[in-house]
Amino acid sequence: MPALATLTSLLIALNYWGWQEYYLGIALGLIWLLLTCWLIGGRMNQLATYRIERLAWGLIITTSIISLTASILFYFNLFNTIATFSLAALLPWLGTAKKLENEPKSTSSNSWTQFLTSSLIALLYLALALIIFLLLNSSATGEAIRTPWAVVPPVCFILIGLLAGLILFLARTKLSPIWLIPFYLIFLSLLINIYPLGYGFDPFIHQASEKLLATTGTISPKPFYYLGQYTLVNFWAQILNLSIKTIDTWLVPLLAALIIPITTFSFTQKITAAKPLLLLLPLAPLLFTLSDFTYTTPQGLAYLFVLITILAIATRRLGVNIPSILLWLFSLAAVFTHPLAGLPLLGILIIWWLKEYGFNLKNKKLWRVLAISGTALIVPLSFAVMSWLAPSAASIKFSADLWVNLRRLFNNIIYHLPFLPRFIDLPDSIYLWGRPITLIFIILAFIGYWLARKNYKPLEFIGQVAILPFIGFLILSLFFTFPNLPPNEQDFYTIRLWDITLLLLWPLVILGLYWLAKKILPLFKHDTSWILAGSLVLVASFYLTYPRLDIWHRDTAYNTTTYDMAAVRLIEQEAQNSPYVVLANQAVAAAAVNEFGFSQYYQGHFYYPLPTGTNPLYQVYLNAAERGLPTRDIIAPAADLGISQVFLVLNRYWADYDTLSKVAKDEADTWWQIADGRITVYRYDF
């Protein structure tokens, strides 16, 4: 079988360089992927009991190997098409074609009626999942909206509730985790369906970098981060014969939908083999919102590596012989993808290694103290070093104003406490679950830690190391500020250490849920009761996972639209090859990056505003569109970059648009309207 996979990789290369048949390339890529994941997943035969488990673990390992190897090759200027196909040819030989050792035997149902009922519900479940996916896809919009719920039909919530009820019902009779994947895929793909052009600002930046790597073979200067994603996207684009945008868009949501339920299932099997808990517990991650896995960023991919690693460590500590080299592989892939997540994870792995293998090490206690303190301090120290090397958005400054920092931290805590609704309506009901969701998570982690100390002693380690990133979070929150970030974004970096802490607690949360479910489920007289309750909570979590605009929560960002794309193309045309800069919001800046990449810099600054804290155009734009009026005096500092043409872009949805537009028309030298006035572009000549 390894030879067949290698032969497939050679055919992929021939199609890439010679035949260039689109659908043949996709088919060959998928065949190679399945063969390689099956072979490499064979290294996890002691853990995997189902074929989908073996394939999922094979996908995890394959992805990590590619991410790490390709990143290293990049630093030596060796990452290219030849390296991609060479790696594809060699990868299958790292696996094994051995059959599953512990594959469960199929058992007949108690009666023909039960078998028929279960089969019909399974078919209904798959059909309903397909209907929901198509319904969401048909709701796609090119208009500017602040939340996907503005265009999702209300009937979708009913259908999601029915789908949740069906998967909960199937948990009573089915054991294979393959049934979890369609539900996860629906849950995590909403943004992809609703925003065909893309969602957010960061994905456009990363896609432009990936395209730059694809066309030039390098990125200059060589970055110390994000390469784990950039090289991975380029690898898959060539192997699967798909565009960079397609691969990037689906990378994290699809990997998360395939990997999170399976790795959670693998861990759950070491706690219980009883129905329905074996399939119920792997649904738990959806309850606590997986927003970071709904679109692709290096941060989301690194978080996925963190979650996989901690679940693998927990499963190994319960007696499964997961090769330790895989744990190092996952953590190093996380480091190359996003050091903010990867470095604490690498520190935790060093602590684990000292605990498992450091018996004969000289000065073992000293090494443990260094590893523990280093893991807690690695991120604050990294920010300090970066601040010393060069100013950026990540620059930090010591803050002696402890009271202000404590108050900001306290306000964040208050937001996650339970509340008593003013009156019971739908939003209040949802936020009765949504507001205290983090508090519930932590309580479950404490229950899990208590249970670990009683019955699962090896899992105590998880609770002990999870606190280390939290220490780094407190240090940054209480004693440092980010001077190049606006006041409302001071938590932009520090909150990620809190996110990592929560990810590390996942094995204990699953353990706590297991204890709670054993206590609560018997209290329901009929299965219908807990299925209905679980369905309602899953629907609420689905709503809470995405941007919202309701009485309790107001997301302010708008998506990039076709009108934004038209605006940046018009500006490029009207500039007539002369240098220019643009003052615009993030949606328009994202459109420019999408259309023209990183084409123009003046005095080291990108020619559109970037909210990095060091781009002067961003502050000029805020002064013109938010804090003042777009007069020539306010616009003039943008021309200090040595540019005579300054364009201002105002979207109709912007606050005070009418007032701003009136002033801009009087002050600008000329102006244009796009799409019946949805966007107005003004040019100031200096």
PDB file of C-alpha atoms in Angstrom, residues 185-333:
ATOM      1  CA  LEU A 185     -19.173  20.187  10.087  1.00  0.00           C
ATOM      2  CA  ILE A 186     -22.542  21.972  10.090  1.00  0.00           C
ATOM      3  CA  PHE A 187     -21.694  23.626  13.396  1.00  0.00           C
ATOM      4  CA  LEU A 188     -18.323  25.009  12.257  1.00  0.00           C
ATOM      5  CA  SER A 189     -18.961  25.964   8.608  1.00  0.00           C
ATOM      6  CA  LEU A 190     -21.546  28.758   8.937  1.00  0.00           C
ATOM      7  CA  LEU A 191     -19.116  31.594   8.142  1.00  0.00           C
ATOM      8  CA  ILE A 192     -17.849  29.774   5.053  1.00  0.00           C
ATOM      9  CA  ASN A 193     -21.402  29.407   3.769  1.00  0.00           C
ATOM     10  CA  ILE A 194     -22.632  32.922   4.558  1.00  0.00           C
ATOM     11  CA  TYR A 195     -19.537  34.914   3.528  1.00  0.00           C
ATOM     12  CA  PRO A 196     -18.343  33.609   0.127  1.00  0.00           C
ATOM     13  CA  LEU A 197     -15.739  36.383  -0.158  1.00  0.00           C
ATOM     14  CA  GLY A 198     -14.336  35.635   3.277  1.00  0.00           C
ATOM     15  CA  TYR A 199     -14.905  36.666   6.868  1.00  0.00           C
ATOM     16  CA  GLY A 200     -12.877  39.001   9.050  1.00  0.00           C
ATOM     17  CA  PHE A 201      -9.663  40.855   8.346  1.00  0.00           C
ATOM     18  CA  ASP A 202      -6.839  38.477   9.306  1.00  0.00           C
ATOM     19  CA  PRO A 203      -7.761  35.678   6.852  1.00  0.00           C
ATOM     20  CA  PHE A 204      -7.271  38.059   3.912  1.00  0.00           C
ATOM     21  CA  ILE A 205      -3.800  38.967   5.198  1.00  0.00           C
ATOM     22  CA  HIS A 206      -2.831  35.327   5.624  1.00  0.00           C
ATOM     23  CA  GLN A 207      -4.217  34.308   2.226  1.00  0.00           C
ATOM     24  CA  ALA A 208      -2.212  37.082   0.576  1.00  0.00           C
ATOM     25  CA  SER A 209       0.942  35.802   2.299  1.00  0.00           C
ATOM     26  CA  GLU A 210       0.183  32.249   1.186  1.00  0.00           C
ATOM     27  CA  LYS A 211      -0.314  33.416  -2.400  1.00  0.00           C
ATOM     28  CA  LEU A 212       2.962  35.337  -2.210  1.00  0.00           C
ATOM     29  CA  LEU A 213       4.724  32.166  -1.060  1.00  0.00           C
ATOM     30  CA  ALA A 214       3.098  30.209  -3.891  1.00  0.00           C
ATOM     31  CA  THR A 215       4.167  32.659  -6.605  1.00  0.00           C
ATOM     32  CA  THR A 216       7.640  33.671  -5.371  1.00  0.00           C
ATOM     33  CA  GLY A 217       8.675  30.680  -3.265  1.00  0.00           C
ATOM     34  CA  THR A 218       9.506  32.855  -0.286  1.00  0.00           C
ATOM     35  CA  ILE A 219       8.345  35.602   2.076  1.00  0.00           C
ATOM     36  CA  SER A 220      10.740  38.415   2.858  1.00  0.00           C
ATOM     37  CA  PRO A 221      11.755  39.046   5.545  1.00  0.00           C
ATOM     38  CA  LYS A 222      11.384  35.473   6.768  1.00  0.00           C
ATOM     39  CA  PRO A 223       8.764  35.462   9.548  1.00  0.00           C
ATOM     40  CA  PHE A 224       9.236  33.716  12.888  1.00  0.00           C
ATOM     41  CA  TYR A 225       5.605  32.662  12.955  1.00  0.00           C
ATOM     42  CA  TYR A 226       2.637  31.572  10.813  1.00  0.00           C
ATOM     43  CA  LEU A 227       4.819  29.373   8.582  1.00  0.00           C
ATOM     44  CA  GLY A 228       3.165  26.234   9.907  1.00  0.00           C
ATOM     45  CA  GLN A 229      -0.043  27.359   8.199  1.00  0.00           C
ATOM     46  CA  TYR A 230       1.420  29.069   5.133  1.00  0.00           C
ATOM     47  CA  THR A 231       3.490  26.070   4.030  1.00  0.00           C
ATOM     48  CA  LEU A 232       0.680  23.648   4.904  1.00  0.00           C
ATOM     49  CA  VAL A 233      -1.825  25.526   2.737  1.00  0.00           C
ATOM     50  CA  ASN A 234       0.625  25.593  -0.173  1.00  0.00           C
ATOM     51  CA  PHE A 235       1.293  21.860   0.189  1.00  0.00           C
ATOM     52  CA  TRP A 236      -2.405  20.939   0.158  1.00  0.00           C
ATOM     53  CA  ALA A 237      -3.120  23.335  -2.730  1.00  0.00           C
ATOM     54  CA  GLN A 238      -0.590  21.519  -4.920  1.00  0.00           C
ATOM     55  CA  ILE A 239      -1.506  17.994  -3.803  1.00  0.00           C
ATOM     56  CA  LEU A 240      -5.299  18.470  -4.030  1.00  0.00           C
ATOM     57  CA  ASN A 241      -5.167  20.713  -7.129  1.00  0.00           C
ATOM     58  CA  LEU A 242      -7.268  23.394  -5.428  1.00  0.00           C
ATOM     59  CA  SER A 243      -6.772  27.142  -5.061  1.00  0.00           C
ATOM     60  CA  ILE A 244      -4.972  28.734  -2.127  1.00  0.00           C
ATOM     61  CA  LYS A 245      -8.215  30.494  -1.164  1.00  0.00           C
ATOM     62  CA  THR A 246     -10.239  27.258  -1.133  1.00  0.00           C
ATOM     63  CA  ILE A 247      -7.681  25.375   0.958  1.00  0.00           C
ATOM     64  CA  ASP A 248      -7.221  28.273   3.374  1.00  0.00           C
ATOM     65  CA  THR A 249     -10.955  28.850   3.776  1.00  0.00           C
ATOM     66  CA  TRP A 250     -11.696  25.241   4.700  1.00  0.00           C
ATOM     67  CA  LEU A 251      -8.460  24.284   6.471  1.00  0.00           C
ATOM     68  CA  VAL A 252      -9.247  24.895  10.146  1.00  0.00           C
ATOM     69  CA  PRO A 253     -13.053  24.346  10.117  1.00  0.00           C
ATOM     70  CA  LEU A 254     -12.695  21.054   8.233  1.00  0.00           C
ATOM     71  CA  LEU A 255      -9.740  19.806  10.285  1.00  0.00           C
ATOM     72  CA  ALA A 256     -11.575  20.738  13.489  1.00  0.00           C
ATOM     73  CA  ALA A 257     -14.768  18.970  12.361  1.00  0.00           C
ATOM     74  CA  LEU A 258     -12.795  15.811  11.587  1.00  0.00           C
ATOM     75  CA  ILE A 259     -10.320  15.866  14.458  1.00  0.00           C
ATOM     76  CA  ILE A 260     -11.943  17.347  17.589  1.00  0.00           C
ATOM     77  CA  PRO A 261     -14.787  14.801  17.886  1.00  0.00           C
ATOM     78  CA  ILE A 262     -12.471  11.869  17.116  1.00  0.00           C
ATOM     79  CA  THR A 263      -9.676  12.808  19.540  1.00  0.00           C
ATOM     80  CA  THR A 264     -12.258  13.545  22.229  1.00  0.00           C
ATOM     81  CA  PHE A 265     -13.880  10.172  21.496  1.00  0.00           C
ATOM     82  CA  SER A 266     -10.508   8.418  21.797  1.00  0.00           C
ATOM     83  CA  PHE A 267      -9.988   9.977  25.225  1.00  0.00           C
ATOM     84  CA  THR A 268     -13.579   9.270  26.295  1.00  0.00           C
ATOM     85  CA  GLN A 269     -13.143   5.561  25.513  1.00  0.00           C
ATOM     86  CA  LYS A 270     -10.576   5.362  28.300  1.00  0.00           C
ATOM     87  CA  ILE A 271     -13.151   6.722  30.764  1.00  0.00           C
ATOM     88  CA  THR A 272     -16.317   4.904  29.734  1.00  0.00           C
ATOM     89  CA  ALA A 273     -17.589   2.514  27.076  1.00  0.00           C
ATOM     90  CA  ALA A 274     -21.250   2.958  28.003  1.00  0.00           C
ATOM     91  CA  LYS A 275     -23.966   4.256  25.715  1.00  0.00           C
ATOM     92  CA  PRO A 276     -24.970   7.055  25.356  1.00  0.00           C
ATOM     93  CA  LEU A 277     -22.005   8.753  27.081  1.00  0.00           C
ATOM     94  CA  LEU A 278     -19.474   7.447  24.572  1.00  0.00           C
ATOM     95  CA  LEU A 279     -20.949   9.714  21.882  1.00  0.00           C
ATOM     96  CA  LEU A 280     -22.429  12.393  24.147  1.00  0.00           C
ATOM     97  CA  LEU A 281     -19.143  13.479  25.734  1.00  0.00           C
ATOM     98  CA  PRO A 282     -17.403  14.144  22.369  1.00  0.00           C
ATOM     99  CA  LEU A 283     -20.227  16.609  21.633  1.00  0.00           C
ATOM    100  CA  ALA A 284     -19.238  18.628  24.701  1.00  0.00           C
ATOM    101  CA  PRO A 285     -16.752  20.938  22.921  1.00  0.00           C
ATOM    102  CA  LEU A 286     -19.661  22.347  20.915  1.00  0.00           C
ATOM    103  CA  LEU A 287     -21.426  23.416  24.109  1.00  0.00           C
ATOM    104  CA  PHE A 288     -18.665  25.843  25.017  1.00  0.00           C
ATOM    105  CA  THR A 289     -18.428  27.563  21.606  1.00  0.00           C
ATOM    106  CA  LEU A 290     -15.563  26.871  19.216  1.00  0.00           C
ATOM    107  CA  SER A 291     -15.398  30.294  17.565  1.00  0.00           C
ATOM    108  CA  ASP A 292     -11.670  30.066  16.833  1.00  0.00           C
ATOM    109  CA  PHE A 293     -12.284  26.991  14.679  1.00  0.00           C
ATOM    110  CA  THR A 294     -14.978  28.552  12.461  1.00  0.00           C
ATOM    111  CA  TYR A 295     -12.482  30.272  10.136  1.00  0.00           C
ATOM    112  CA  THR A 296      -8.825  29.785   9.300  1.00  0.00           C
ATOM    113  CA  THR A 297      -6.052  31.690  11.046  1.00  0.00           C
ATOM    114  CA  PRO A 298      -2.669  30.519  12.368  1.00  0.00           C
ATOM    115  CA  GLN A 299      -4.046  31.100  15.855  1.00  0.00           C
ATOM    116  CA  GLY A 300      -6.953  28.709  15.235  1.00  0.00           C
ATOM    117  CA  LEU A 301      -4.674  26.067  13.712  1.00  0.00           C
ATOM    118  CA  ALA A 302      -2.238  26.355  16.624  1.00  0.00           C
ATOM    119  CA  TYR A 303      -5.138  26.036  19.092  1.00  0.00           C
ATOM    120  CA  LEU A 304      -6.092  22.828  17.296  1.00  0.00           C
ATOM    121  CA  PHE A 305      -2.572  21.484  17.826  1.00  0.00           C
ATOM    122  CA  VAL A 306      -2.802  22.458  21.519  1.00  0.00           C
ATOM    123  CA  LEU A 307      -6.107  20.629  21.960  1.00  0.00           C
ATOM    124  CA  ILE A 308      -4.847  17.523  20.148  1.00  0.00           C
ATOM    125  CA  THR A 309      -1.657  17.443  22.217  1.00  0.00           C
ATOM    126  CA  ILE A 310      -3.316  17.771  25.618  1.00  0.00           C
ATOM    127  CA  LEU A 311      -5.903  15.109  24.744  1.00  0.00           C
ATOM    128  CA  ALA A 312      -3.100  12.827  23.519  1.00  0.00           C
ATOM    129  CA  ILE A 313      -1.123  13.400  26.737  1.00  0.00           C
ATOM    130  CA  ALA A 314      -4.215  12.660  28.833  1.00  0.00           C
ATOM    131  CA  THR A 315      -4.985   9.511  26.831  1.00  0.00           C
ATOM    132  CA  ARG A 316      -1.383   8.332  27.125  1.00  0.00           C
ATOM    133  CA  ARG A 317      -1.402   8.891  30.888  1.00  0.00           C
ATOM    134  CA  LEU A 318      -4.448   6.614  31.088  1.00  0.00           C
ATOM    135  CA  GLY A 319      -2.353   3.760  29.732  1.00  0.00           C
ATOM    136  CA  VAL A 320      -2.437   4.020  25.929  1.00  0.00           C
ATOM    137  CA  ASN A 321       0.986   3.749  24.316  1.00  0.00           C
ATOM    138  CA  ILE A 322       0.891   6.855  22.145  1.00  0.00           C
ATOM    139  CA  PRO A 323       4.451   7.341  20.802  1.00  0.00           C
ATOM    140  CA  SER A 324       6.052  10.268  22.599  1.00  0.00           C
ATOM    141  CA  ILE A 325       7.546  11.503  19.324  1.00  0.00           C
ATOM    142  CA  LEU A 326       4.020  12.375  18.178  1.00  0.00           C
ATOM    143  CA  LEU A 327       3.545  14.693  21.146  1.00  0.00           C
ATOM    144  CA  TRP A 328       6.745  16.521  20.216  1.00  0.00           C
ATOM    145  CA  LEU A 329       5.584  16.617  16.614  1.00  0.00           C
ATOM    146  CA  PHE A 330       2.249  18.261  17.519  1.00  0.00           C
ATOM    147  CA  SER A 331       3.844  20.836  19.817  1.00  0.00           C
ATOM    148  CA  LEU A 332       6.602  21.811  17.357  1.00  0.00           C
ATOM    149  CA  ALA A 333       3.995  22.204  14.614  1.00  0.00           C
TER     150      ALA A 333
END
